[in-house]
Amino acid sequence: MSVILEVERVTKRFGKLTAVDDVSFEVQRGDIVGFIGPNGAGKTTTMRMCATLEMPDEGDVRIAGRSVLVDVDNARHAMGFMPDSFGAYPSTTVLEYLDFFGRAHGLRGKERLSRIEGVVEFTGLGPLLSKELTGLSKGMKQRTCLAKTLLHDPELLILDEPASGLDPRARVEFRELIVALAGLGKAVLVSSHILSELSEVCTGAVVIEAGKLQAVGNLAEMKSGLAKTDEVVVRALCSPEAMAEFLSLQPGVDDVRREGATFGFEFGGDDAERAGLLAKMVAAELRPVEFRAAETDLEDIFMQMTKGELR
């Protein structure tokens, strides 16, 4: 089965508020799908329904073909949920924490010990097994929570803001773990507000705002479907003043922006005219060292497909 998560027209209400309104999408085996939207968009509520922690008022969620409404126990066994906050247990070591959740998943004897050993090796927690949870850094707490999520070898991973509060090195390391898990055939649904980092690992995206689905699909297709901006980025060894003056005199160049020695601008010409512009820079001895079309990423998708609505 290539489709591991099927979210089918789910709706969730809390009193008069419709937190999630008729949302549908899929996540396939080996895919990393970014779940993005403004604060209060309904991401966590949707993820909690996928994790069987909330039941939809309408619609259904199937995990590896198992409905969360009629086959909840088997659906839970096929899924691992990593919430956006780590519950720290006083006077509990990393090993005791993993052992507890191994038992909670019904793992017994040698199987439990083997699974704990496997997730500890994968997440690099070996040196910390005897350390209490409350003494761990944020990054190590996240690794421990991920290890707990992997104990029962789920087919689907639901990760709610896993990189929140991590330092740059810890974010890179955690991102590498997620890519490795997808490489093992796991389906991954991950939410984050650090969209630049999600862009580097995601194969697809789901965009939600005010509880309603705004866009869903393959990341490359979503990028190609965005409004074209024809933005060019250039960096040169000349003075910024010289580059600014040069750009101000060129036909087709508009909306020039500068960040340090790097300039971004809209260019209305085709590829041949863009090549001609670069040739002019070289002839003018501006010494360009970078000249490229600006890349579309998840931030562009987010900005074009959401309106910043508050509820």
PDB file of C-alpha atoms in Angstrom:
ATOM      1  CA  MET A   1       0.000   0.000   0.000  1.00  0.00           C
ATOM      2  CA  SER A   2       1.595   3.276  -1.116  1.00  0.00           C
ATOM      3  CA  VAL A   3      -0.982   5.602   0.494  1.00  0.00           C
ATOM      4  CA  ILE A   4      -0.491   5.391   4.258  1.00  0.00           C
ATOM      5  CA  LEU A   5      -2.563   8.361   5.479  1.00  0.00           C
ATOM      6  CA  GLU A   6      -5.964   9.223   3.982  1.00  0.00           C
ATOM      7  CA  VAL A   7      -7.758  12.244   5.418  1.00  0.00           C
ATOM      8  CA  GLU A   8     -11.229  12.227   3.910  1.00  0.00           C
ATOM      9  CA  ARG A   9     -13.437  15.323   4.279  1.00  0.00           C
ATOM     10  CA  VAL A  10     -12.880  15.701   8.018  1.00  0.00           C
ATOM     11  CA  THR A  11     -14.679  18.382   9.991  1.00  0.00           C
ATOM     12  CA  LYS A  12     -14.198  19.211  13.668  1.00  0.00           C
ATOM     13  CA  ARG A  13     -16.252  21.690  15.700  1.00  0.00           C
ATOM     14  CA  PHE A  14     -15.728  23.098  19.173  1.00  0.00           C
ATOM     15  CA  GLY A  15     -19.012  24.730  20.100  1.00  0.00           C
ATOM     16  CA  LYS A  16     -19.761  27.353  17.470  1.00  0.00           C
ATOM     17  CA  LEU A  17     -16.214  27.297  16.108  1.00  0.00           C
ATOM     18  CA  THR A  18     -15.507  25.043  13.133  1.00  0.00           C
ATOM     19  CA  ALA A  19     -11.822  24.368  13.702  1.00  0.00           C
ATOM     20  CA  VAL A  20     -11.414  22.097  10.653  1.00  0.00           C
ATOM     21  CA  ASP A  21     -13.835  22.338   7.737  1.00  0.00           C
ATOM     22  CA  ASP A  22     -14.091  19.553   5.111  1.00  0.00           C
ATOM     23  CA  VAL A  23     -10.337  18.873   4.767  1.00  0.00           C
ATOM     24  CA  SER A  24      -8.976  16.060   2.579  1.00  0.00           C
ATOM     25  CA  PHE A  25      -5.425  14.983   1.649  1.00  0.00           C
ATOM     26  CA  GLU A  26      -3.155  11.933   1.434  1.00  0.00           C
ATOM     27  CA  VAL A  27       0.401  11.033   2.438  1.00  0.00           C
ATOM     28  CA  GLN A  28       2.197   8.208   0.661  1.00  0.00           C
ATOM     29  CA  ARG A  29       4.944   5.883   1.824  1.00  0.00           C
ATOM     30  CA  GLY A  30       8.369   7.559   1.672  1.00  0.00           C
ATOM     31  CA  ASP A  31       6.902  11.083   1.380  1.00  0.00           C
ATOM     32  CA  ILE A  32       7.557  14.013   3.699  1.00  0.00           C
ATOM     33  CA  VAL A  33       4.546  16.319   3.557  1.00  0.00           C
ATOM     34  CA  GLY A  34       4.739  19.766   5.128  1.00  0.00           C
ATOM     35  CA  PHE A  35       1.525  20.813   6.890  1.00  0.00           C
ATOM     36  CA  ILE A  36       1.561  24.616   6.884  1.00  0.00           C
ATOM     37  CA  GLY A  37      -0.738  27.449   7.816  1.00  0.00           C
ATOM     38  CA  PRO A  38      -1.015  30.478  10.127  1.00  0.00           C
ATOM     39  CA  ASN A  39      -1.465  30.144  13.884  1.00  0.00           C
ATOM     40  CA  GLY A  40      -4.995  28.949  14.618  1.00  0.00           C
ATOM     41  CA  ALA A  41      -5.449  27.503  11.129  1.00  0.00           C
ATOM     42  CA  GLY A  42      -6.459  24.061  12.422  1.00  0.00           C
ATOM     43  CA  LYS A  43      -3.166  22.195  11.907  1.00  0.00           C
ATOM     44  CA  THR A  44      -2.844  20.752  15.410  1.00  0.00           C
ATOM     45  CA  THR A  45      -6.535  19.783  15.525  1.00  0.00           C
ATOM     46  CA  THR A  46      -6.166  17.966  12.206  1.00  0.00           C
ATOM     47  CA  MET A  47      -3.013  16.211  13.389  1.00  0.00           C
ATOM     48  CA  ARG A  48      -4.716  15.166  16.622  1.00  0.00           C
ATOM     49  CA  MET A  49      -7.545  13.631  14.592  1.00  0.00           C
ATOM     50  CA  CYS A  50      -4.956  11.762  12.515  1.00  0.00           C
ATOM     51  CA  ALA A  51      -3.353  10.628  15.795  1.00  0.00           C
ATOM     52  CA  THR A  52      -6.746   9.370  17.138  1.00  0.00           C
ATOM     53  CA  LEU A  53      -6.637  11.907  19.994  1.00  0.00           C
ATOM     54  CA  GLU A  54      -9.690  13.727  18.610  1.00  0.00           C
ATOM     55  CA  MET A  55     -12.549  12.121  16.687  1.00  0.00           C
ATOM     56  CA  PRO A  56     -13.852  13.965  13.615  1.00  0.00           C
ATOM     57  CA  ASP A  57     -17.449  15.159  13.710  1.00  0.00           C
ATOM     58  CA  GLU A  58     -17.681  14.373   9.997  1.00  0.00           C
ATOM     59  CA  GLY A  59     -15.482  12.450   7.596  1.00  0.00           C
ATOM     60  CA  ASP A  60     -12.866   9.814   8.370  1.00  0.00           C
ATOM     61  CA  VAL A  61      -9.126   9.241   8.655  1.00  0.00           C
ATOM     62  CA  ARG A  62      -7.546   5.977   7.509  1.00  0.00           C
ATOM     63  CA  ILE A  63      -4.039   4.918   8.488  1.00  0.00           C
ATOM     64  CA  ALA A  64      -2.668   2.072   6.371  1.00  0.00           C
ATOM     65  CA  GLY A  65      -6.286   1.369   5.411  1.00  0.00           C
ATOM     66  CA  ARG A  66      -7.569   1.308   9.013  1.00  0.00           C
ATOM     67  CA  SER A  67     -10.306   3.750   9.978  1.00  0.00           C
ATOM     68  CA  VAL A  68      -9.798   5.778  13.160  1.00  0.00           C
ATOM     69  CA  LEU A  69     -13.549   5.482  13.693  1.00  0.00           C
ATOM     70  CA  VAL A  70     -14.060   1.719  13.421  1.00  0.00           C
ATOM     71  CA  ASP A  71     -10.568   0.209  13.839  1.00  0.00           C
ATOM     72  CA  VAL A  72      -8.901   2.639  16.208  1.00  0.00           C
ATOM     73  CA  ASP A  73      -6.539   0.187  17.941  1.00  0.00           C
ATOM     74  CA  ASN A  74      -4.951  -1.019  14.703  1.00  0.00           C
ATOM     75  CA  ALA A  75      -4.880   2.540  13.348  1.00  0.00           C
ATOM     76  CA  ARG A  76      -2.923   3.625  16.420  1.00  0.00           C
ATOM     77  CA  HIS A  77      -0.482   0.758  16.014  1.00  0.00           C
ATOM     78  CA  ALA A  78       0.335   1.943  12.467  1.00  0.00           C
ATOM     79  CA  MET A  79       0.946   5.552  13.572  1.00  0.00           C
ATOM     80  CA  GLY A  80       3.441   7.404  15.741  1.00  0.00           C
ATOM     81  CA  PHE A  81       2.594  10.893  17.034  1.00  0.00           C
ATOM     82  CA  MET A  82       5.142  13.417  18.258  1.00  0.00           C
ATOM     83  CA  PRO A  83       3.313  16.358  19.909  1.00  0.00           C
ATOM     84  CA  ASP A  84       4.536  19.936  19.972  1.00  0.00           C
ATOM     85  CA  SER A  85       5.399  19.769  23.681  1.00  0.00           C
ATOM     86  CA  PHE A  86       7.453  17.195  25.544  1.00  0.00           C
ATOM     87  CA  GLY A  87       6.001  15.854  28.794  1.00  0.00           C
ATOM     88  CA  ALA A  88       8.900  15.779  31.262  1.00  0.00           C
ATOM     89  CA  TYR A  89       8.552  13.143  33.954  1.00  0.00           C
ATOM     90  CA  PRO A  90      10.408  13.998  37.218  1.00  0.00           C
ATOM     91  CA  SER A  91      13.029  11.499  38.396  1.00  0.00           C
ATOM     92  CA  THR A  92      12.664   9.464  35.198  1.00  0.00           C
ATOM     93  CA  THR A  93      15.678   8.555  33.089  1.00  0.00           C
ATOM     94  CA  VAL A  94      15.737   8.302  29.298  1.00  0.00           C
ATOM     95  CA  LEU A  95      15.910   4.503  29.490  1.00  0.00           C
ATOM     96  CA  GLU A  96      13.011   4.307  31.962  1.00  0.00           C
ATOM     97  CA  TYR A  97      10.943   6.595  29.710  1.00  0.00           C
ATOM     98  CA  LEU A  98      11.561   4.448  26.627  1.00  0.00           C
ATOM     99  CA  ASP A  99      10.965   1.255  28.575  1.00  0.00           C
ATOM    100  CA  PHE A 100       7.629   2.559  29.862  1.00  0.00           C
ATOM    101  CA  PHE A 101       6.376   3.414  26.369  1.00  0.00           C
ATOM    102  CA  GLY A 102       7.684   0.129  25.014  1.00  0.00           C
ATOM    103  CA  ARG A 103       5.529  -1.685  27.570  1.00  0.00           C
ATOM    104  CA  ALA A 104       2.587   0.613  26.767  1.00  0.00           C
ATOM    105  CA  HIS A 105       2.846  -0.491  23.135  1.00  0.00           C
ATOM    106  CA  GLY A 106       2.677  -4.121  24.222  1.00  0.00           C
ATOM    107  CA  LEU A 107       6.329  -4.915  23.531  1.00  0.00           C
ATOM    108  CA  ARG A 108       7.606  -7.731  25.698  1.00  0.00           C
ATOM    109  CA  GLY A 109      10.949  -9.249  26.709  1.00  0.00           C
ATOM    110  CA  LYS A 110      13.669  -9.410  24.090  1.00  0.00           C
ATOM    111  CA  GLU A 111      11.524  -7.653  21.496  1.00  0.00           C
ATOM    112  CA  ARG A 112      11.175  -4.582  23.728  1.00  0.00           C
ATOM    113  CA  LEU A 113      14.888  -4.516  24.504  1.00  0.00           C
ATOM    114  CA  SER A 114      15.730  -4.894  20.813  1.00  0.00           C
ATOM    115  CA  ARG A 115      13.381  -2.049  19.810  1.00  0.00           C
ATOM    116  CA  ILE A 116      14.780   0.249  22.497  1.00  0.00           C
ATOM    117  CA  GLU A 117      18.315  -0.557  21.382  1.00  0.00           C
ATOM    118  CA  GLY A 118      17.375   0.193  17.770  1.00  0.00           C
ATOM    119  CA  VAL A 119      15.771   3.594  18.394  1.00  0.00           C
ATOM    120  CA  VAL A 120      18.573   4.600  20.770  1.00  0.00           C
ATOM    121  CA  GLU A 121      21.153   3.831  18.096  1.00  0.00           C
ATOM    122  CA  PHE A 122      19.145   5.661  15.417  1.00  0.00           C
ATOM    123  CA  THR A 123      18.670   8.819  17.504  1.00  0.00           C
ATOM    124  CA  GLY A 124      22.131   8.803  19.122  1.00  0.00           C
ATOM    125  CA  LEU A 125      20.805   8.713  22.690  1.00  0.00           C
ATOM    126  CA  GLY A 126      23.225   6.054  23.951  1.00  0.00           C
ATOM    127  CA  PRO A 127      25.317   8.333  26.210  1.00  0.00           C
ATOM    128  CA  LEU A 128      22.169   9.786  27.812  1.00  0.00           C
ATOM    129  CA  LEU A 129      20.255   6.652  28.857  1.00  0.00           C
ATOM    130  CA  SER A 130      20.908   7.139  32.578  1.00  0.00           C
ATOM    131  CA  LYS A 131      20.250  10.882  32.518  1.00  0.00           C
ATOM    132  CA  GLU A 132      16.979  12.277  33.894  1.00  0.00           C
ATOM    133  CA  LEU A 133      14.578  13.796  31.368  1.00  0.00           C
ATOM    134  CA  THR A 134      14.357  17.103  33.217  1.00  0.00           C
ATOM    135  CA  GLY A 135      18.119  17.572  32.791  1.00  0.00           C
ATOM    136  CA  LEU A 136      18.126  17.194  29.014  1.00  0.00           C
ATOM    137  CA  SER A 137      18.565  20.027  26.552  1.00  0.00           C
ATOM    138  CA  LYS A 138      15.660  20.884  24.245  1.00  0.00           C
ATOM    139  CA  GLY A 139      17.327  19.071  21.364  1.00  0.00           C
ATOM    140  CA  MET A 140      17.903  15.912  23.361  1.00  0.00           C
ATOM    141  CA  LYS A 141      14.318  15.990  24.648  1.00  0.00           C
ATOM    142  CA  GLN A 142      13.120  16.124  21.046  1.00  0.00           C
ATOM    143  CA  ARG A 143      15.349  13.174  20.140  1.00  0.00           C
ATOM    144  CA  THR A 144      13.974  11.232  23.110  1.00  0.00           C
ATOM    145  CA  CYS A 145      10.407  12.007  22.067  1.00  0.00           C
ATOM    146  CA  LEU A 146      11.192  10.890  18.515  1.00  0.00           C
ATOM    147  CA  ALA A 147      12.729   7.658  19.856  1.00  0.00           C
ATOM    148  CA  LYS A 148       9.539   7.013  21.844  1.00  0.00           C
ATOM    149  CA  THR A 149       7.474   7.683  18.703  1.00  0.00           C
ATOM    150  CA  LEU A 150       9.477   5.087  16.745  1.00  0.00           C
ATOM    151  CA  LEU A 151       9.400   2.277  19.324  1.00  0.00           C
ATOM    152  CA  HIS A 152       6.545   0.305  17.756  1.00  0.00           C
ATOM    153  CA  ASP A 153       7.883   0.786  14.190  1.00  0.00           C
ATOM    154  CA  PRO A 154       4.910   2.783  12.842  1.00  0.00           C
ATOM    155  CA  GLU A 155       4.258   3.225   9.118  1.00  0.00           C
ATOM    156  CA  LEU A 156       3.142   6.847   9.601  1.00  0.00           C
ATOM    157  CA  LEU A 157       4.872   9.585  11.601  1.00  0.00           C
ATOM    158  CA  ILE A 158       2.922  12.699  12.607  1.00  0.00           C
ATOM    159  CA  LEU A 159       5.319  15.374  13.852  1.00  0.00           C
ATOM    160  CA  ASP A 160       3.848  18.597  15.270  1.00  0.00           C
ATOM    161  CA  GLU A 161       6.463  21.388  15.311  1.00  0.00           C
ATOM    162  CA  PRO A 162       9.384  18.996  15.964  1.00  0.00           C
ATOM    163  CA  ALA A 163      12.064  21.663  15.428  1.00  0.00           C
ATOM    164  CA  SER A 164      10.466  24.305  17.663  1.00  0.00           C
ATOM    165  CA  GLY A 165      13.004  25.853  20.019  1.00  0.00           C
ATOM    166  CA  LEU A 166      15.991  23.924  18.666  1.00  0.00           C
ATOM    167  CA  ASP A 167      19.333  25.590  17.967  1.00  0.00           C
ATOM    168  CA  PRO A 168      20.599  25.575  14.339  1.00  0.00           C
ATOM    169  CA  ARG A 169      22.764  22.458  14.714  1.00  0.00           C
ATOM    170  CA  ALA A 170      19.976  20.514  16.439  1.00  0.00           C
ATOM    171  CA  ARG A 171      17.529  21.531  13.685  1.00  0.00           C
ATOM    172  CA  VAL A 172      19.886  20.268  10.990  1.00  0.00           C
ATOM    173  CA  GLU A 173      20.427  16.989  12.833  1.00  0.00           C
ATOM    174  CA  PHE A 174      16.708  16.519  13.417  1.00  0.00           C
ATOM    175  CA  ARG A 175      15.986  17.265   9.764  1.00  0.00           C
ATOM    176  CA  GLU A 176      18.495  14.586   8.755  1.00  0.00           C
ATOM    177  CA  LEU A 177      16.690  12.076  10.986  1.00  0.00           C
ATOM    178  CA  ILE A 178      13.376  12.852   9.282  1.00  0.00           C
ATOM    179  CA  VAL A 179      14.909  12.369   5.826  1.00  0.00           C
ATOM    180  CA  ALA A 180      16.413   9.064   6.963  1.00  0.00           C
ATOM    181  CA  LEU A 181      13.025   7.873   8.225  1.00  0.00           C
ATOM    182  CA  ALA A 182      11.373   8.683   4.889  1.00  0.00           C
ATOM    183  CA  GLY A 183      14.193   6.777   3.220  1.00  0.00           C
ATOM    184  CA  LEU A 184      13.187   3.753   5.285  1.00  0.00           C
ATOM    185  CA  GLY A 185       9.700   3.936   3.785  1.00  0.00           C
ATOM    186  CA  LYS A 186       7.922   5.867   6.531  1.00  0.00           C
ATOM    187  CA  ALA A 187       5.204   8.336   5.564  1.00  0.00           C
ATOM    188  CA  VAL A 188       5.832  11.644   7.355  1.00  0.00           C
ATOM    189  CA  LEU A 189       3.384  14.493   8.040  1.00  0.00           C
ATOM    190  CA  VAL A 190       5.244  17.381   9.673  1.00  0.00           C
ATOM    191  CA  SER A 191       4.150  20.860  10.690  1.00  0.00           C
ATOM    192  CA  SER A 192       6.557  23.733  11.289  1.00  0.00           C
ATOM    193  CA  HIS A 193       6.753  27.504  11.134  1.00  0.00           C
ATOM    194  CA  ILE A 194      10.379  27.281   9.928  1.00  0.00           C
ATOM    195  CA  LEU A 195       9.302  27.030   6.302  1.00  0.00           C
ATOM    196  CA  SER A 196      12.741  27.565   4.783  1.00  0.00           C
ATOM    197  CA  GLU A 197      13.910  24.350   6.426  1.00  0.00           C
ATOM    198  CA  LEU A 198      10.819  22.362   5.483  1.00  0.00           C
ATOM    199  CA  SER A 199      11.434  23.347   1.852  1.00  0.00           C
ATOM    200  CA  GLU A 200      14.705  21.415   1.904  1.00  0.00           C
ATOM    201  CA  VAL A 201      13.124  18.071   2.851  1.00  0.00           C
ATOM    202  CA  CYS A 202       9.452  18.082   1.829  1.00  0.00           C
ATOM    203  CA  THR A 203       8.136  16.284  -1.228  1.00  0.00           C
ATOM    204  CA  GLY A 204       4.637  17.703  -0.812  1.00  0.00           C
ATOM    205  CA  ALA A 205       2.645  20.283   1.115  1.00  0.00           C
ATOM    206  CA  VAL A 206      -0.802  20.811   2.595  1.00  0.00           C
ATOM    207  CA  VAL A 207      -1.832  24.442   3.146  1.00  0.00           C
ATOM    208  CA  ILE A 208      -4.673  25.210   5.549  1.00  0.00           C
ATOM    209  CA  GLU A 209      -6.124  28.505   6.788  1.00  0.00           C
ATOM    210  CA  ALA A 210      -9.112  29.234   9.033  1.00  0.00           C
ATOM    211  CA  GLY A 211      -9.863  25.510   9.038  1.00  0.00           C
ATOM    212  CA  LYS A 212     -10.200  25.289   5.254  1.00  0.00           C
ATOM    213  CA  LEU A 213      -7.886  23.561   2.812  1.00  0.00           C
ATOM    214  CA  GLN A 214      -6.160  26.083   0.547  1.00  0.00           C
ATOM    215  CA  ALA A 215      -3.839  23.835  -1.451  1.00  0.00           C
ATOM    216  CA  VAL A 216      -2.460  20.304  -1.490  1.00  0.00           C
ATOM    217  CA  GLY A 217      -0.079  18.443  -3.750  1.00  0.00           C
ATOM    218  CA  ASN A 218       3.414  17.681  -4.937  1.00  0.00           C
ATOM    219  CA  LEU A 219       5.809  20.463  -3.957  1.00  0.00           C
ATOM    220  CA  ALA A 220       7.345  20.848  -7.422  1.00  0.00           C
ATOM    221  CA  GLU A 221       3.886  21.113  -9.019  1.00  0.00           C
ATOM    222  CA  MET A 222       2.742  23.655  -6.433  1.00  0.00           C
ATOM    223  CA  LYS A 223       5.824  25.783  -7.065  1.00  0.00           C
ATOM    224  CA  SER A 224       5.299  25.731 -10.828  1.00  0.00           C
ATOM    225  CA  GLY A 225       1.664  26.730 -10.363  1.00  0.00           C
ATOM    226  CA  LEU A 226       2.451  29.899  -8.445  1.00  0.00           C
ATOM    227  CA  ALA A 227       2.247  33.309 -10.054  1.00  0.00           C
ATOM    228  CA  LYS A 228       5.521  33.971 -11.811  1.00  0.00           C
ATOM    229  CA  THR A 229       7.551  36.828 -10.365  1.00  0.00           C
ATOM    230  CA  ASP A 230      10.628  36.554 -12.644  1.00  0.00           C
ATOM    231  CA  GLU A 231      12.800  37.687  -9.768  1.00  0.00           C
ATOM    232  CA  VAL A 232      16.558  37.767 -10.330  1.00  0.00           C
ATOM    233  CA  VAL A 233      19.205  37.697  -7.609  1.00  0.00           C
ATOM    234  CA  VAL A 234      22.653  39.128  -8.305  1.00  0.00           C
ATOM    235  CA  ARG A 235      25.803  39.599  -6.242  1.00  0.00           C
ATOM    236  CA  ALA A 236      28.952  41.293  -7.545  1.00  0.00           C
ATOM    237  CA  LEU A 237      32.371  42.410  -6.351  1.00  0.00           C
ATOM    238  CA  CYS A 238      31.732  46.030  -7.327  1.00  0.00           C
ATOM    239  CA  SER A 239      30.456  48.618  -4.872  1.00  0.00           C
ATOM    240  CA  PRO A 240      26.725  48.431  -4.059  1.00  0.00           C
ATOM    241  CA  GLU A 241      26.361  51.980  -5.300  1.00  0.00           C
ATOM    242  CA  ALA A 242      27.757  51.050  -8.716  1.00  0.00           C
ATOM    243  CA  MET A 243      25.382  48.085  -9.029  1.00  0.00           C
ATOM    244  CA  ALA A 244      22.391  50.166  -7.930  1.00  0.00           C
ATOM    245  CA  GLU A 245      23.196  52.821 -10.522  1.00  0.00           C
ATOM    246  CA  PHE A 246      23.650  50.208 -13.252  1.00  0.00           C
ATOM    247  CA  LEU A 247      20.327  48.501 -12.492  1.00  0.00           C
ATOM    248  CA  SER A 248      18.461  51.810 -12.404  1.00  0.00           C
ATOM    249  CA  LEU A 249      19.384  52.394 -16.067  1.00  0.00           C
ATOM    250  CA  GLN A 250      18.433  48.958 -17.438  1.00  0.00           C
ATOM    251  CA  PRO A 251      15.180  48.386 -19.349  1.00  0.00           C
ATOM    252  CA  GLY A 252      12.962  45.697 -17.877  1.00  0.00           C
ATOM    253  CA  VAL A 253      14.459  45.996 -14.378  1.00  0.00           C
ATOM    254  CA  ASP A 254      11.969  46.937 -11.663  1.00  0.00           C
ATOM    255  CA  ASP A 255      11.504  46.866  -7.872  1.00  0.00           C
ATOM    256  CA  VAL A 256      15.209  46.699  -6.993  1.00  0.00           C
ATOM    257  CA  ARG A 257      15.931  45.539  -3.437  1.00  0.00           C
ATOM    258  CA  ARG A 258      19.252  45.277  -1.658  1.00  0.00           C
ATOM    259  CA  GLU A 259      20.505  43.148   1.258  1.00  0.00           C
ATOM    260  CA  GLY A 260      24.171  43.881   1.848  1.00  0.00           C
ATOM    261  CA  ALA A 261      26.032  43.158  -1.397  1.00  0.00           C
ATOM    262  CA  THR A 262      23.114  41.108  -2.830  1.00  0.00           C
ATOM    263  CA  PHE A 263      20.454  42.674  -5.051  1.00  0.00           C
ATOM    264  CA  GLY A 264      17.060  41.282  -5.982  1.00  0.00           C
ATOM    265  CA  PHE A 265      14.868  42.730  -8.714  1.00  0.00           C
ATOM    266  CA  GLU A 266      11.991  41.920 -11.054  1.00  0.00           C
ATOM    267  CA  PHE A 267      12.991  41.423 -14.669  1.00  0.00           C
ATOM    268  CA  GLY A 268      10.458  41.494 -17.479  1.00  0.00           C
ATOM    269  CA  GLY A 269      12.659  40.030 -20.212  1.00  0.00           C
ATOM    270  CA  ASP A 270      12.954  36.478 -21.534  1.00  0.00           C
ATOM    271  CA  ASP A 271      15.960  34.164 -21.134  1.00  0.00           C
ATOM    272  CA  ALA A 272      17.878  35.769 -24.010  1.00  0.00           C
ATOM    273  CA  GLU A 273      17.381  39.252 -22.543  1.00  0.00           C
ATOM    274  CA  ARG A 274      18.403  37.964 -19.103  1.00  0.00           C
ATOM    275  CA  ALA A 275      21.618  36.607 -20.624  1.00  0.00           C
ATOM    276  CA  GLY A 276      22.131  39.980 -22.295  1.00  0.00           C
ATOM    277  CA  LEU A 277      21.763  41.742 -18.953  1.00  0.00           C
ATOM    278  CA  LEU A 278      24.458  39.528 -17.449  1.00  0.00           C
ATOM    279  CA  ALA A 279      26.729  40.257 -20.427  1.00  0.00           C
ATOM    280  CA  LYS A 280      26.226  43.985 -19.837  1.00  0.00           C
ATOM    281  CA  MET A 281      27.285  43.590 -16.198  1.00  0.00           C
ATOM    282  CA  VAL A 282      30.459  41.824 -17.256  1.00  0.00           C
ATOM    283  CA  ALA A 283      31.188  44.459 -19.931  1.00  0.00           C
ATOM    284  CA  ALA A 284      30.656  47.209 -17.354  1.00  0.00           C
ATOM    285  CA  GLU A 285      33.289  45.505 -15.152  1.00  0.00           C
ATOM    286  CA  LEU A 286      30.869  45.050 -12.267  1.00  0.00           C
ATOM    287  CA  ARG A 287      32.343  41.557 -11.697  1.00  0.00           C
ATOM    288  CA  PRO A 288      29.173  39.544 -10.989  1.00  0.00           C
ATOM    289  CA  VAL A 289      29.820  36.343  -8.989  1.00  0.00           C
ATOM    290  CA  GLU A 290      26.185  35.290  -8.626  1.00  0.00           C
ATOM    291  CA  PHE A 291      23.350  35.746 -11.118  1.00  0.00           C
ATOM    292  CA  ARG A 292      20.292  33.500 -10.847  1.00  0.00           C
ATOM    293  CA  ALA A 293      16.527  33.295 -10.825  1.00  0.00           C
ATOM    294  CA  ALA A 294      15.102  33.424  -7.302  1.00  0.00           C
ATOM    295  CA  GLU A 295      13.885  30.007  -6.140  1.00  0.00           C
ATOM    296  CA  THR A 296      10.287  29.436  -5.085  1.00  0.00           C
ATOM    297  CA  ASP A 297       9.969  27.781  -1.690  1.00  0.00           C
ATOM    298  CA  LEU A 298       7.345  26.993   0.955  1.00  0.00           C
ATOM    299  CA  GLU A 299       7.405  30.581   2.181  1.00  0.00           C
ATOM    300  CA  ASP A 300       6.289  31.760  -1.272  1.00  0.00           C
ATOM    301  CA  ILE A 301       3.559  29.108  -1.323  1.00  0.00           C
ATOM    302  CA  PHE A 302       2.465  30.153   2.178  1.00  0.00           C
ATOM    303  CA  MET A 303       2.361  33.877   1.339  1.00  0.00           C
ATOM    304  CA  GLN A 304       0.472  33.437  -1.941  1.00  0.00           C
ATOM    305  CA  MET A 305      -2.056  30.897  -0.684  1.00  0.00           C
ATOM    306  CA  THR A 306      -2.950  32.363   2.713  1.00  0.00           C
ATOM    307  CA  LYS A 307      -4.422  35.728   3.672  1.00  0.00           C
ATOM    308  CA  GLY A 308      -3.512  35.972   7.362  1.00  0.00           C
ATOM    309  CA  GLU A 309      -7.116  35.590   8.498  1.00  0.00           C
ATOM    310  CA  LEU A 310      -7.746  35.535  12.251  1.00  0.00           C
ATOM    311  CA  ARG A 311     -10.541  33.635  14.009  1.00  0.00           C
TER     312      ARG A 311
END
